[in-house]
Coordinates of C-alpha atoms (C1' of nucleotides) in Angstrom, one line a residue:
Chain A
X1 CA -26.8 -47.1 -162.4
X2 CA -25.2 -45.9 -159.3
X3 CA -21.9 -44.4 -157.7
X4 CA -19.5 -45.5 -159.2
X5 CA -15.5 -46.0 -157.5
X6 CA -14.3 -42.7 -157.3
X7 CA -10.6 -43.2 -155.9
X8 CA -7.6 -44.4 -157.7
X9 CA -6.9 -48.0 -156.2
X10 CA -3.7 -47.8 -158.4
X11 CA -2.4 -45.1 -156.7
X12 CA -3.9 -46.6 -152.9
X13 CA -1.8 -49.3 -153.3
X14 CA 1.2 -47.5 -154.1
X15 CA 0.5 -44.8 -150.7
X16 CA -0.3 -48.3 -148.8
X17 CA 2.7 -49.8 -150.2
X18 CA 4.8 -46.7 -148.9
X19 CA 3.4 -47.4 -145.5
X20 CA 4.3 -50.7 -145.6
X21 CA 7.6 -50.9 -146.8
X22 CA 8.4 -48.2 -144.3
X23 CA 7.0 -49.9 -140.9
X24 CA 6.8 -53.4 -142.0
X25 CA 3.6 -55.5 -141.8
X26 CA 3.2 -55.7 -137.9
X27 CA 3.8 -52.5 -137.1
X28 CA 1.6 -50.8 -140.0
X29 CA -2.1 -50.2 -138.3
X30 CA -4.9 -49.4 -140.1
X31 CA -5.2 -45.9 -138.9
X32 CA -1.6 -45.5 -140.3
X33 CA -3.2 -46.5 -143.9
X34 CA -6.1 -44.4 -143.0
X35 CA -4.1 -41.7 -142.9
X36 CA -1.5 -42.0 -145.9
X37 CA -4.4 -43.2 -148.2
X38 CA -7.1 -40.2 -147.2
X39 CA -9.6 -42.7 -147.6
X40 CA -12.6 -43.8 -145.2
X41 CA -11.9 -46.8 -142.9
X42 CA -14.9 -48.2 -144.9
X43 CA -13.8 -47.6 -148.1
X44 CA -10.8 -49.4 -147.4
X45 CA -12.6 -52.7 -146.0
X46 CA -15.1 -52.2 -149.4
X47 CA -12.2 -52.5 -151.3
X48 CA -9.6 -54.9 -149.8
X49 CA -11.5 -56.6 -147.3
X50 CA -8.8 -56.4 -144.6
X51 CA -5.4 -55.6 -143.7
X52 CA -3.9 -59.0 -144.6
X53 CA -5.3 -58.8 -148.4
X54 CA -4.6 -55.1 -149.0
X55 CA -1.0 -56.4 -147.8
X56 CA -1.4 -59.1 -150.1
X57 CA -2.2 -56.7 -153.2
X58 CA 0.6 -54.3 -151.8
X59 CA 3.4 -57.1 -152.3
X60 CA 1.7 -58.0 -155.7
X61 CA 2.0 -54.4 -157.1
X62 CA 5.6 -54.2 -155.9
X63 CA 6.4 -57.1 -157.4
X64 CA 5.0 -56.1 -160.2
X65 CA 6.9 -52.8 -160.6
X66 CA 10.2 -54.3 -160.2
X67 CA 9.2 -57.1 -162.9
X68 CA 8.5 -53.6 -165.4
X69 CA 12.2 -52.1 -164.1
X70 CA 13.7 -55.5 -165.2
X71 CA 12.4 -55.6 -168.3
X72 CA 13.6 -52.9 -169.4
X73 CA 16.9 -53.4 -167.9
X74 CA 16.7 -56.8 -170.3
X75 CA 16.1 -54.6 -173.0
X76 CA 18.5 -51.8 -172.9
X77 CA 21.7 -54.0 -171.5
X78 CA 23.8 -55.5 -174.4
X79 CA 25.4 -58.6 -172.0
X80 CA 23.6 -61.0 -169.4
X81 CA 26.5 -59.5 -167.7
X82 CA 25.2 -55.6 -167.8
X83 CA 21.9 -56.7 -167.1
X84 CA 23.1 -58.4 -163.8
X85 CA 24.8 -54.8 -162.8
X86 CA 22.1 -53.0 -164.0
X87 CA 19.9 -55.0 -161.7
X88 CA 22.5 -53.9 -158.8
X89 CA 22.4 -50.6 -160.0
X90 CA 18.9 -50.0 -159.5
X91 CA 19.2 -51.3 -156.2
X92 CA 21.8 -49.0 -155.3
X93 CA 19.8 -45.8 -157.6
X94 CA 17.3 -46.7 -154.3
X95 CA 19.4 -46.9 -151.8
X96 CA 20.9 -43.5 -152.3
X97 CA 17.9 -41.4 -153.6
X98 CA 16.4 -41.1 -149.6
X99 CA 18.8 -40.7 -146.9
X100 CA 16.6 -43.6 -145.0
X101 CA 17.0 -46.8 -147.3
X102 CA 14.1 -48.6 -146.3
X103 CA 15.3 -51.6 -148.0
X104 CA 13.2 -54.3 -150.7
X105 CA 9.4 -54.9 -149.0
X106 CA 9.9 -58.9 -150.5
X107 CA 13.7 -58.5 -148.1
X108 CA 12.0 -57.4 -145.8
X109 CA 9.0 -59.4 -145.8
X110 CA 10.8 -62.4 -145.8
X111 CA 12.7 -61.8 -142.8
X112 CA 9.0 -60.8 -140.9
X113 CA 6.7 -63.3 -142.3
X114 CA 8.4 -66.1 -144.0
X115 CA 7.4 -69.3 -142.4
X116 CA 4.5 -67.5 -140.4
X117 CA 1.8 -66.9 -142.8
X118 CA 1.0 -69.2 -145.3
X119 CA -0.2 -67.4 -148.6
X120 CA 2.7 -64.9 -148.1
X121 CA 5.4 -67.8 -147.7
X122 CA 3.8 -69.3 -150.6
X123 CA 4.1 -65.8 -152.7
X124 CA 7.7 -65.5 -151.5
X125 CA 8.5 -68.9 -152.6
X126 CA 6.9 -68.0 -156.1
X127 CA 8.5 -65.0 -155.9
X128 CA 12.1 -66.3 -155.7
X129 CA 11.4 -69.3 -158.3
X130 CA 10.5 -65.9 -160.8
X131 CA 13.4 -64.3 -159.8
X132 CA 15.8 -67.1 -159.7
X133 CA 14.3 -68.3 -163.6
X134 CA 15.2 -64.8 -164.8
X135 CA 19.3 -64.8 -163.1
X136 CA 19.2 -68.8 -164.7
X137 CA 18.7 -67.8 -167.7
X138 CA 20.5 -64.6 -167.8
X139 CA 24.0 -66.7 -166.6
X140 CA 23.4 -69.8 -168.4
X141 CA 23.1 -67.4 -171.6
X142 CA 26.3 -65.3 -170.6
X143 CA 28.2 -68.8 -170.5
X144 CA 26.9 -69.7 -173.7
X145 CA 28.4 -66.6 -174.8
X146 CA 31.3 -66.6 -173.0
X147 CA 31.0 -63.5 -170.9
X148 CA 30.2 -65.4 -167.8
X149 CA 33.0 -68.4 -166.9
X150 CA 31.8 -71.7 -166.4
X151 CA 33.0 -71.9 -162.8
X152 CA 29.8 -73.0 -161.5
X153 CA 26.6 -74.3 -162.5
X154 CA 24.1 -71.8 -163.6
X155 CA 21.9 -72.9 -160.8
X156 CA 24.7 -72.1 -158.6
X157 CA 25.1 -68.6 -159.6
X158 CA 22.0 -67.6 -159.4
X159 CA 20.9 -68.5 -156.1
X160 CA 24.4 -66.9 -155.2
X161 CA 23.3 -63.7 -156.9
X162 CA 19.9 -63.8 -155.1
X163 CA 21.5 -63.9 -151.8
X164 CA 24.0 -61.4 -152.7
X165 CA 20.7 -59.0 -153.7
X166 CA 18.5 -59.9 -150.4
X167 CA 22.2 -59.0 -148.7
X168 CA 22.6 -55.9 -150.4
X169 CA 19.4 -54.6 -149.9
X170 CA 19.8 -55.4 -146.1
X171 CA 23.3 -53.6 -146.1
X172 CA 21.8 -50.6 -148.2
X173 CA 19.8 -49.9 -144.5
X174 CA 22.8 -49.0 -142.6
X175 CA 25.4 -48.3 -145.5
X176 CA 24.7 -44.9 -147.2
X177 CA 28.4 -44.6 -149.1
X178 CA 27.9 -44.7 -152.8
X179 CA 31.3 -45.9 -153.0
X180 CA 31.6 -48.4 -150.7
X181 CA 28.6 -50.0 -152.2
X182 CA 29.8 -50.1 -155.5
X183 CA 32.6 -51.7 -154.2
X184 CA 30.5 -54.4 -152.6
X185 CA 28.3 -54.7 -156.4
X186 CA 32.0 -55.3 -158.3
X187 CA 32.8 -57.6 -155.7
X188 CA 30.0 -59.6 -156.5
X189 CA 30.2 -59.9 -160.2
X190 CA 34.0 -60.0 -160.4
X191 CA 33.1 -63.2 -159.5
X192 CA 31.1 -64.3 -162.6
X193 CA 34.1 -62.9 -164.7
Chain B
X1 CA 18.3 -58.8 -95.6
X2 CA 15.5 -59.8 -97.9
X3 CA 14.4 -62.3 -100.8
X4 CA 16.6 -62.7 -103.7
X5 CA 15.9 -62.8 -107.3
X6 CA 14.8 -66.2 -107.6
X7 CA 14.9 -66.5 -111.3
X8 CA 17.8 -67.4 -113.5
X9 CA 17.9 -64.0 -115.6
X10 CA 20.6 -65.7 -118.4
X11 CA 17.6 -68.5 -119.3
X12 CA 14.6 -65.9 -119.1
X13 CA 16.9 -63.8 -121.5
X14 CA 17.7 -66.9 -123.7
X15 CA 13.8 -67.4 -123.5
X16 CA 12.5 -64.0 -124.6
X17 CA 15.1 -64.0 -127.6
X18 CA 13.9 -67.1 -128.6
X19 CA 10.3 -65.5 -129.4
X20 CA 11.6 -62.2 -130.3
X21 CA 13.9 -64.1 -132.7
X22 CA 10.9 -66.2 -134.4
X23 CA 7.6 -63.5 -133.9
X24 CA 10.1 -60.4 -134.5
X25 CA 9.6 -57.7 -132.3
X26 CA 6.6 -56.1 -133.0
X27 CA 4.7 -59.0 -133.4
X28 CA 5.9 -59.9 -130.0
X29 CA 3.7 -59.5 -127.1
X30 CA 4.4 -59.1 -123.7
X31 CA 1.8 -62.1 -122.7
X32 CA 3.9 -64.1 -125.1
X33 CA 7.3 -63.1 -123.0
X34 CA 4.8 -63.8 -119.7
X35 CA 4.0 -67.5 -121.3
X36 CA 7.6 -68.4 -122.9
X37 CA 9.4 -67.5 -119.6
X38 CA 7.0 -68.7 -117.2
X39 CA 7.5 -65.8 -115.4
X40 CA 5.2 -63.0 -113.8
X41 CA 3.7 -59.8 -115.6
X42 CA 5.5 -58.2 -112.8
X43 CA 8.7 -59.8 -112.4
X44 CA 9.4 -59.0 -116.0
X45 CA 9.0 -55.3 -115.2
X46 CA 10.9 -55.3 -112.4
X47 CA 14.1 -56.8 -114.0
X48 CA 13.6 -55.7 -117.5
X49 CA 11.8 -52.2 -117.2
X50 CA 9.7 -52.5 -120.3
X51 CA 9.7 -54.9 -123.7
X52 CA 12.0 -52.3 -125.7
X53 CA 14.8 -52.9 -123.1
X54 CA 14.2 -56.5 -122.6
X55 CA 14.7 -56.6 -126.3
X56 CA 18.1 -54.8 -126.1
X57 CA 19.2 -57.2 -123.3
X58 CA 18.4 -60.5 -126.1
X59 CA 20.1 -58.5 -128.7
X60 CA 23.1 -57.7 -126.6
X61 CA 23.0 -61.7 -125.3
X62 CA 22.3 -62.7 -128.9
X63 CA 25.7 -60.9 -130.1
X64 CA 27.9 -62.3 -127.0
X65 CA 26.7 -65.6 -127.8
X66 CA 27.4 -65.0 -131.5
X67 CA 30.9 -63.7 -130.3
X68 CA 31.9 -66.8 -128.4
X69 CA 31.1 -69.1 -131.3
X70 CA 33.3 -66.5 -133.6
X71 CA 36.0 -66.6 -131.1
X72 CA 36.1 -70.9 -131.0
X73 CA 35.6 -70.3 -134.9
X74 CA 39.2 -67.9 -134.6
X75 CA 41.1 -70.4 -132.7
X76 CA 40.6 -73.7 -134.1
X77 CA 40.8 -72.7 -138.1
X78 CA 44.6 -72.8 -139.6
X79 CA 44.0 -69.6 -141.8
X80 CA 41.5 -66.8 -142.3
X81 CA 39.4 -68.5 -145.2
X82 CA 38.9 -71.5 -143.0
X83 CA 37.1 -69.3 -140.7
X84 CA 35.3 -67.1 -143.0
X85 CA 34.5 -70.7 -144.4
X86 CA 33.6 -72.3 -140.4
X87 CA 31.2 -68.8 -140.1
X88 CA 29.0 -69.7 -143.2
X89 CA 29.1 -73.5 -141.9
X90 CA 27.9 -72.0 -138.3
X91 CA 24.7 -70.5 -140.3
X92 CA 24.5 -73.4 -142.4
X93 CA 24.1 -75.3 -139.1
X94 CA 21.7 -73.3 -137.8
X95 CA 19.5 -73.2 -141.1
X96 CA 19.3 -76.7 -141.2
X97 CA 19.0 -77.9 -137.8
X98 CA 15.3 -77.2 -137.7
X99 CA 12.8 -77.6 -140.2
X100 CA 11.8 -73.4 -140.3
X101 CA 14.8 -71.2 -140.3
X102 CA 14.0 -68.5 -138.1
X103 CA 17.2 -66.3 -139.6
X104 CA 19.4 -63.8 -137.7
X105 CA 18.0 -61.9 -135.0
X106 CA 20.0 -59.0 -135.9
X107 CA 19.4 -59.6 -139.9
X108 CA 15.7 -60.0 -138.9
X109 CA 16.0 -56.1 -136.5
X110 CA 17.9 -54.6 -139.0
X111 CA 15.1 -55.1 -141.8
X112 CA 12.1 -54.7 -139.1
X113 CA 13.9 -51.8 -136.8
X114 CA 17.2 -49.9 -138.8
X115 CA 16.4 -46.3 -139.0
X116 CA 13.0 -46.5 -136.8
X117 CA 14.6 -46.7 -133.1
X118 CA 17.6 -45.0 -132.7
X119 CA 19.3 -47.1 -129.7
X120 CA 18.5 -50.1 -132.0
X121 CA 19.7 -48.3 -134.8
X122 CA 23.3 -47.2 -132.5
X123 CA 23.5 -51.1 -131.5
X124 CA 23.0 -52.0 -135.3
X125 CA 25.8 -50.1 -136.4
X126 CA 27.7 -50.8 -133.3
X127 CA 27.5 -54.5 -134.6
X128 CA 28.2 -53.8 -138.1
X129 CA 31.2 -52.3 -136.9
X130 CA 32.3 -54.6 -134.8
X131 CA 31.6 -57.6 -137.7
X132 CA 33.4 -55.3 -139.8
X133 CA 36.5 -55.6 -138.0
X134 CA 37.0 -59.2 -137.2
X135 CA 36.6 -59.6 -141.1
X136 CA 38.5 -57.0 -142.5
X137 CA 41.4 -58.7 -139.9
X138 CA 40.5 -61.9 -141.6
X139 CA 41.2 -60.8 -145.2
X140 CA 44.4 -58.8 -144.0
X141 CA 45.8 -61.3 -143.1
X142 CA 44.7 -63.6 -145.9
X143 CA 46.1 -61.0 -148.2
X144 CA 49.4 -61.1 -146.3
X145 CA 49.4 -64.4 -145.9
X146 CA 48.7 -65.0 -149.5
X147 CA 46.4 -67.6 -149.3
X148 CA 43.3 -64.3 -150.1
X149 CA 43.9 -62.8 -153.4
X150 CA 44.6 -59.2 -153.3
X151 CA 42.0 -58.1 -156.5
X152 CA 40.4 -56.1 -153.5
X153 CA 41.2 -54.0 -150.4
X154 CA 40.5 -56.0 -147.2
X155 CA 37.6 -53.3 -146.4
X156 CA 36.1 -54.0 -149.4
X157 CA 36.5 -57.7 -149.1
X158 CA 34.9 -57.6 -145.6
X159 CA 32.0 -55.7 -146.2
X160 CA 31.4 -58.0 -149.6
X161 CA 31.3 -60.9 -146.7
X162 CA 29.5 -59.2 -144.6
X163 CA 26.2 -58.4 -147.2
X164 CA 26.5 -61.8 -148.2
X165 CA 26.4 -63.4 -144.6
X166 CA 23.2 -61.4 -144.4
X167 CA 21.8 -62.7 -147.8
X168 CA 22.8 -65.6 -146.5
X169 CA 21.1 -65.6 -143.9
X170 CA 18.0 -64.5 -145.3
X171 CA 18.3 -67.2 -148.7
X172 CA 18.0 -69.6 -145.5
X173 CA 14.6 -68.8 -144.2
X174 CA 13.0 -70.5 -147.7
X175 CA 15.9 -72.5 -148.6
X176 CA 16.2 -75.5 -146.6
X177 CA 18.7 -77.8 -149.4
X178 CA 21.5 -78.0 -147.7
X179 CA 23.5 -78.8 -151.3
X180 CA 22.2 -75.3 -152.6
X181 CA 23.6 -73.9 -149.6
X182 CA 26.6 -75.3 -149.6
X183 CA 27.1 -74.4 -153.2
X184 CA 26.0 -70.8 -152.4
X185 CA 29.0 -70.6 -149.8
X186 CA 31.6 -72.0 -151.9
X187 CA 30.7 -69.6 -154.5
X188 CA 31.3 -67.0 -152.1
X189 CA 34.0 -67.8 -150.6
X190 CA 35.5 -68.7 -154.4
X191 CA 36.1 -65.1 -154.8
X192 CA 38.3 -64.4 -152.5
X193 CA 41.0 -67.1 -153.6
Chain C
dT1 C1' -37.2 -37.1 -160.5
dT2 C1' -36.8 -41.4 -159.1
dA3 C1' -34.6 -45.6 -158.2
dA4 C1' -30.5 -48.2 -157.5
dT5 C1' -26.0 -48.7 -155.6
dT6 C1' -21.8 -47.2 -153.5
dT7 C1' -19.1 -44.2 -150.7
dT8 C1' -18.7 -42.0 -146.6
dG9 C1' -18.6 -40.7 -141.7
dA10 C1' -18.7 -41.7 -137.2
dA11 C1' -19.4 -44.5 -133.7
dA12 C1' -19.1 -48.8 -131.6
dC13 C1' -17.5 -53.7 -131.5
dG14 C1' -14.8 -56.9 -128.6
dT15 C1' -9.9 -57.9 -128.2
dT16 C1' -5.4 -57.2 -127.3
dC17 C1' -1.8 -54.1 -126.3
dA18 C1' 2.1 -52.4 -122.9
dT19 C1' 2.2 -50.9 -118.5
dT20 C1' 0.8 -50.0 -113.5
dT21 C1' -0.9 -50.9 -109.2
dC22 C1' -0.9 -53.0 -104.7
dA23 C1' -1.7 -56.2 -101.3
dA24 C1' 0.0 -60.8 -100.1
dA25 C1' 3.5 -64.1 -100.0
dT26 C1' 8.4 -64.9 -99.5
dA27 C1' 12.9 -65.3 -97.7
dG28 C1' 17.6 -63.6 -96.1
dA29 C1' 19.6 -60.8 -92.4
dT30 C1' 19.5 -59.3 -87.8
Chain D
dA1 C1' 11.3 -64.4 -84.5
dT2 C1' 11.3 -60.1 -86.5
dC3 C1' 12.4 -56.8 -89.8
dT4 C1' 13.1 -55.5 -94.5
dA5 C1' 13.4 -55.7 -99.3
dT6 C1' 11.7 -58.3 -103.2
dT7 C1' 8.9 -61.2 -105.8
dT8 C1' 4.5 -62.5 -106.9
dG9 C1' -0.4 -62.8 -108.4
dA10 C1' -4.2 -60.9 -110.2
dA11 C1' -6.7 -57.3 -111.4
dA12 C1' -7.1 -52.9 -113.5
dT13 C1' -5.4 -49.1 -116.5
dG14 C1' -6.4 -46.6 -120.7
dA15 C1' -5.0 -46.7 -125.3
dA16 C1' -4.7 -48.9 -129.7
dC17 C1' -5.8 -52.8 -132.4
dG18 C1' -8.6 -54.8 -136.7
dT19 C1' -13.1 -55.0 -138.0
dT20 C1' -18.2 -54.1 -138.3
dT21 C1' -22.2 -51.5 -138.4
dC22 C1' -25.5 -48.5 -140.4
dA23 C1' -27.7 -44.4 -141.5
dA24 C1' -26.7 -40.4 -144.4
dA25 C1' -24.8 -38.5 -148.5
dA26 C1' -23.6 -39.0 -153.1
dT27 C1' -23.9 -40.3 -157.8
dT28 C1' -25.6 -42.1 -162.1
dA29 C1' -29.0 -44.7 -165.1
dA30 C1' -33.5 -44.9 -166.1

DNA sequence: TTAATTTTGAAACGTTCATTTCAAATAGAT
DNA sequence: ATCTATTTGAAATGAACGTTTCAAAATTAA
């Protein structure tokens, strides 16, 4: 019968998300999402309840994205190899397109809230469990194939290539040469070769 | 002719980086320096100026302390991938001496403050720079040592270490198995033999 | 047009923020 | 003991914080 939601929580979420992967959770107020969002203080609190959940839903969507972007990197890459670099490469396609790298919101998350808050500690944790089944399965199937060596356990390598990401997103922050961070991604699968 | 400061300015320092290094800095407030110290409102002002330069003092104190440890680290390892091995085991000894892994101070700044505050951002690079060095040293002489393959130039070698100390460090904060850890470092440091 | 429901605007909530103020207490130097 | 510089305590500053409130405007189904 009545009024029915006239903004585009899609694209909220995405101008909230901005905010927040910018200033980090702390520092984000809710005038700052007032502002990037052009929506009413109340129609924020209608729709998200409060600052924690809207983070919440922020994290979510990002996550989200990045799970799209790596599906498609699965698709188009012809080695659990390439997919690995491609995974790098989008990192570094980031890091480069702004001249301020504001780094991965889940990096940067974890280094503000980890251990603090509870349901966001508990989405991190899920969050690297995804993360870490998707680099499992990609090395365990490029040793199957020969591509990867069988130095280490599968396990091993991809909780070494999830620390070599959440490093190379923080290093992306105060690193702006192209080069030098290629160097650092070829580095860092050299050593699955 | 008059009173003293009273205070012991290196423990009130230590103090204050121990909640800056936990909370963060934003998240830090100035009643929680007043409660962690034990100190007055005042008294903080009057030797500190304000929280932004009481947080450069714990970063700069954070770093010298960091320094000494590298510098005992330098002198009682036999060759340069013993101590970029006795550096990991440093963090892996922090990691897993309590049960929440706070991280690294600097890791933690440089997510929460790189590219916002510009002294921060001068002392970040500063850092980086100054990390840089001792490990590009390290892998020189490695390389000319031969016990560091030479599949890499030093620089690249160093900064390679020097993403994955900070993945490291941040892997840390939600990974508390000291086996994964361990295997995560060898991994690492695999490469460069 | 009316009724139902939501968005909106603007103000106010009480709390906390970093910082300032200043008189009183303190303690070394003379 | 007196002078002098500093530390202290406690209160106050004004601004910003996240959140709530509620009447008015808006919109759509009946």
């Amino acid at each position: 019968m009545p009024k029915v939601e006239t903004f585009d929580k899609t694209l909220v979420i995405k101008q909230a998300t901005d905010v927040f992967h910018d200033k980090g959770y702390s520092a984000t107020s809710m005038q700052d999402l007032v502002d990037a969002t052009g929506l009413n203080r109340s129609s924020i609190y209608n729709s998200f309840d409060n600052k924690h959940n809207l983070f919440i839903e922020c994290l979510t969507a990002y996550q989200s994205a990045f799970g799209s972007k790596l599906s498609e990197i699965l698709l188009k890459s012809t080695t659990p190899l390439e997919s690995i670099q491609f995974i790098f490469d989008l990192y570094l396609k980031e890091m480069t397109a702004k001249k301020k790298d504001k780094g991965c919101l889940i990096v940067n998350c974890t280094s503000e809230m980890a251990n603090h808050d509870k349901p966001i500690t508990l989405f991190l944790q899920k969050n690297q469990e995804k993360m870490l089944g998707v680099l499992e399965d990609l090395v365990e199937k490029g040793q199957n194939e020969g591509t990867i060596n069988k130095n280490k356990h599968y396990k091993a390598y991809a909780l070494y290539l999830f620390t070599t990401m959440q490093g190379f997103r923080i290093t992306g922050m105060l690193v702006s040469d192209k080069e030098q961070l290629q160097s650092v991604i070829s580095t860092i699968t050299q050593t699955l070769i």
